[in-house]
Amino acid sequence: GDSVTQMEGPVTLSEEAFLTINCTYTATGYPSLFWYVQYPGEGLQLLLKATKADDKGSNKGFEATYRKETTSFHLEKGSVQVSDSAVYFCALNTGNQFYFGTGTSLTVIP
Amino acid sequence: DTAVSQTPKYLVTQMGNDKSIKCEQNLGHDTMYWYKQDSKKFLKIMFSYNNKELIINETVPNRFSPKSPDKAHLNLHINSLELGDSAVYFCASSPTPSGGRKTQYFGPGTRLLVL
């Protein structure tokens, strides 16, 4: 069945470090791919998305490219800030179903 | 300008009680969802309604019963609460655009603690 696998956390980085959170997927057909972010005590917010192969989603300095050949949608940011500390979820949508990864907790220290 | 709202935000109750959580979206979306997030942040889909019709009903105890009075509302009623029901419950909604590409929008969550 369809599924999403993302990098286990927690991840701890110093401010201004480079961030990569890996996400790979298994899906029949052509899913849409998403990254959601959950700040402490809040709900999930859509961070970025891509709906077809080679699309790049970007927002707030974060980027992810839909790679069909490697079935991946890795999240990257060139220089993280303390305010980026949160849990990040990779997700895919096919039809009526959404599948979420297990979440990766990121802590950025000054 | 709230998009997806849930009430209450916090709910503390005794084992065996019956409680309801309400969800409303003002985005004009056709589909609404309930998720349960456990203490490890794992998200599990529970139910989904499209235009008031149940379309996803995952393996959830039948103590949980969703009700959608109209397409802007999806409420969750829980009977005979158990300790293991303690979690954060998220409501979400999504449109049905052409091509079937959906994006979900989440509410702020309801933190349920069963004592």
Coordinates of C-alpha atoms in Angstrom, one line a residue:
Chain A
G1 CA 0.0 0.0 0.0
D2 CA 0.9 3.7 -0.1
S3 CA 3.2 4.9 2.6
V4 CA 5.7 7.5 3.6
T5 CA 9.0 6.9 5.4
Q6 CA 10.9 9.8 6.9
M7 CA 14.1 10.2 8.8
E8 CA 13.9 9.4 12.4
G9 CA 14.7 12.2 14.9
P10 CA 15.3 14.0 17.0
V11 CA 17.6 16.3 15.0
T12 CA 19.6 19.0 16.8
L13 CA 21.4 21.7 14.9
S14 CA 23.2 24.9 15.6
E15 CA 21.7 28.1 14.3
E16 CA 22.7 28.7 10.6
A17 CA 23.5 25.1 10.0
F18 CA 22.2 23.3 6.9
L19 CA 19.1 21.1 7.3
T20 CA 18.1 18.0 5.4
I21 CA 15.2 15.8 6.5
N22 CA 14.8 12.7 4.3
C23 CA 11.5 11.5 3.0
T24 CA 10.8 8.6 0.7
Y25 CA 7.4 7.3 -0.5
T26 CA 5.7 4.3 -1.9
A27 CA 2.6 5.0 -4.0
T28 CA 0.6 3.7 -6.9
G29 CA -0.2 6.4 -9.4
Y30 CA 1.0 9.9 -9.1
P31 CA 0.6 11.3 -5.6
S32 CA 0.9 14.9 -4.4
L33 CA 3.6 15.4 -1.8
F34 CA 3.6 17.7 1.2
W35 CA 5.7 18.9 4.1
Y36 CA 3.8 20.0 7.2
V37 CA 5.3 21.7 10.3
Q38 CA 3.9 21.5 13.8
Y39 CA 5.2 24.1 16.3
P40 CA 5.0 23.2 20.0
G41 CA 1.4 23.2 21.2
E42 CA -0.1 23.9 17.8
G43 CA -1.7 22.1 14.9
L44 CA -0.1 21.1 11.6
Q45 CA 0.6 23.9 9.1
L46 CA 1.2 23.3 5.5
L47 CA 4.9 24.2 4.8
L48 CA 5.1 23.4 1.1
K49 CA 3.9 21.0 -1.5
A50 CA 4.5 19.6 -5.0
T51 CA 2.0 17.9 -7.2
K52 CA 4.0 16.4 -10.0
A53 CA 7.5 15.0 -10.8
D54 CA 10.3 17.6 -10.8
D55 CA 8.2 20.2 -9.1
K56 CA 10.0 22.1 -6.4
G57 CA 7.9 23.4 -3.4
S58 CA 9.4 26.2 -1.4
N59 CA 8.4 28.4 1.5
K60 CA 10.1 30.3 4.3
G61 CA 13.6 29.3 3.0
F62 CA 12.6 25.6 3.0
E63 CA 12.6 23.6 -0.3
A64 CA 11.8 20.1 -1.4
T65 CA 11.9 18.6 -4.9
Y66 CA 9.5 15.8 -6.1
R67 CA 11.9 13.1 -7.4
K68 CA 10.0 10.3 -9.1
E69 CA 13.1 8.4 -10.0
T70 CA 14.2 8.1 -6.4
T71 CA 10.6 8.3 -4.9
S72 CA 11.8 11.1 -2.6
F73 CA 10.8 14.5 -1.3
H74 CA 13.6 15.6 1.0
L75 CA 13.2 18.8 2.9
E76 CA 16.2 21.2 2.9
K77 CA 17.0 24.6 4.4
G78 CA 20.3 26.4 3.9
S79 CA 20.5 28.2 7.3
V80 CA 18.1 27.2 10.1
Q81 CA 17.0 29.5 12.9
V82 CA 15.9 28.9 16.4
S83 CA 12.3 29.6 15.4
D84 CA 12.5 26.6 13.0
S85 CA 12.4 24.3 16.0
A86 CA 9.3 22.1 15.4
V87 CA 8.2 18.7 14.3
Y88 CA 8.2 18.2 10.5
F89 CA 5.9 15.7 8.7
C90 CA 6.2 14.4 5.2
A91 CA 2.8 13.4 3.6
L92 CA 1.3 12.2 0.4
N93 CA -2.1 12.3 -1.1
T94 CA -3.7 9.8 -3.4
G95 CA -7.4 10.1 -4.0
N96 CA -9.2 10.5 -0.7
Q97 CA -6.3 9.2 1.4
F98 CA -3.5 11.1 3.1
Y99 CA -0.5 9.2 4.4
F100 CA 1.8 10.9 7.0
G101 CA 5.3 10.0 8.0
T102 CA 6.1 9.6 11.7
G103 CA 7.4 13.1 12.1
T104 CA 11.0 14.4 12.7
S105 CA 11.6 16.6 15.7
L106 CA 14.1 19.5 15.0
T107 CA 15.7 21.5 17.7
V108 CA 17.9 24.5 16.7
I109 CA 20.2 25.8 19.4
P110 CA 21.6 29.3 19.4
Chain B
D1 CA -10.1 34.8 10.4
T2 CA -10.2 31.2 11.6
A3 CA -10.1 28.5 8.9
V4 CA -10.5 25.2 10.8
S5 CA -11.6 25.6 14.4
Q6 CA -12.0 23.0 17.1
T7 CA -13.6 23.2 20.5
P8 CA -12.7 22.7 23.2
K9 CA -8.9 23.2 23.0
Y10 CA -8.4 21.2 26.2
L11 CA -10.6 18.5 27.7
V12 CA -9.8 16.7 31.0
T13 CA -12.3 14.1 32.1
Q14 CA -12.8 10.9 34.0
M15 CA -12.7 7.4 32.7
G16 CA -16.1 6.2 31.6
N17 CA -17.5 9.6 30.7
D18 CA -18.9 10.5 27.3
K19 CA -17.6 13.6 25.6
S20 CA -17.8 15.5 22.2
I21 CA -15.3 17.5 20.2
K22 CA -16.6 19.9 17.6
C23 CA -15.0 21.0 14.4
E24 CA -16.0 23.7 11.9
Q25 CA -14.3 25.0 8.7
N26 CA -15.2 28.2 6.9
L27 CA -13.1 27.4 3.8
G28 CA -15.9 25.9 1.8
H29 CA -14.2 22.5 1.6
D30 CA -16.0 19.3 0.8
T31 CA -14.0 16.9 2.8
M32 CA -13.3 16.8 6.6
Y33 CA -11.1 14.4 8.7
W34 CA -10.4 13.4 12.2
Y35 CA -6.9 12.4 13.2
K36 CA -5.5 11.1 16.5
Q37 CA -1.9 12.1 17.5
D38 CA -0.3 10.1 20.2
S39 CA 2.4 11.2 22.6
K40 CA 5.1 10.2 20.1
K41 CA 3.6 12.6 17.6
F42 CA 2.3 9.7 15.4
L43 CA -0.7 10.8 13.3
K44 CA -3.5 8.2 12.7
I45 CA -6.4 8.9 10.4
M46 CA -9.7 8.0 12.1
F47 CA -12.5 9.2 9.8
S48 CA -13.2 11.2 6.7
Y49 CA -16.4 12.7 5.4
N50 CA -17.1 14.1 2.0
N51 CA -20.2 16.2 1.7
K52 CA -21.6 14.7 4.9
E53 CA -21.0 11.1 3.7
L54 CA -18.5 8.8 5.5
I55 CA -15.7 7.8 3.1
I56 CA -12.9 6.7 5.4
N57 CA -13.6 4.7 8.5
E58 CA -10.3 3.2 9.8
T59 CA -10.1 0.6 12.5
V60 CA -11.3 2.7 15.4
P61 CA -13.3 1.4 18.5
N62 CA -17.0 1.9 17.9
R63 CA -17.0 4.1 21.0
F64 CA -15.9 6.8 18.6
S65 CA -18.8 8.1 16.4
P66 CA -18.4 11.0 14.0
K67 CA -21.3 13.1 13.0
S68 CA -21.5 15.6 10.1
P69 CA -24.6 17.8 10.3
D70 CA -23.4 19.7 7.2
K71 CA -20.3 19.9 5.1
A72 CA -18.8 22.7 7.3
H73 CA -19.0 20.7 10.5
L74 CA -17.6 17.3 11.6
N75 CA -18.0 16.4 15.3
L76 CA -16.5 13.5 17.2
H77 CA -18.4 11.9 20.0
I78 CA -16.6 9.5 22.3
N79 CA -18.4 7.1 24.6
S80 CA -17.1 5.4 27.8
L81 CA -13.7 7.2 27.6
E82 CA -10.6 5.1 28.4
L83 CA -7.1 6.0 29.6
G84 CA -5.7 5.1 26.1
D85 CA -8.0 7.7 24.5
S86 CA -5.7 10.4 25.9
A87 CA -4.2 12.1 22.9
V88 CA -4.4 15.2 20.7
Y89 CA -7.3 15.0 18.2
F90 CA -7.0 17.1 15.0
C91 CA -9.7 18.0 12.6
A92 CA -8.7 18.8 9.0
S93 CA -10.4 19.7 5.8
S94 CA -9.6 19.7 2.1
P95 CA -11.1 20.9 -1.1
T96 CA -11.8 18.8 -4.1
P97 CA -10.1 20.7 -6.9
S98 CA -10.1 19.5 -10.5
G99 CA -7.6 16.8 -11.1
G100 CA -8.2 15.4 -7.6
R101 CA -5.1 17.1 -6.1
K102 CA -6.0 17.8 -2.5
T103 CA -4.3 19.8 0.3
Q104 CA -5.3 19.4 3.9
Y105 CA -5.7 22.2 6.4
F106 CA -5.6 21.4 10.1
G107 CA -7.3 22.8 13.1
P108 CA -5.4 23.7 16.3
G109 CA -6.1 20.4 18.0
T110 CA -8.0 19.2 21.1
R111 CA -5.9 17.9 23.9
L112 CA -7.8 15.2 25.7
L113 CA -6.7 13.8 29.0
V114 CA -8.6 10.9 30.5
L115 CA -7.9 10.4 34.3

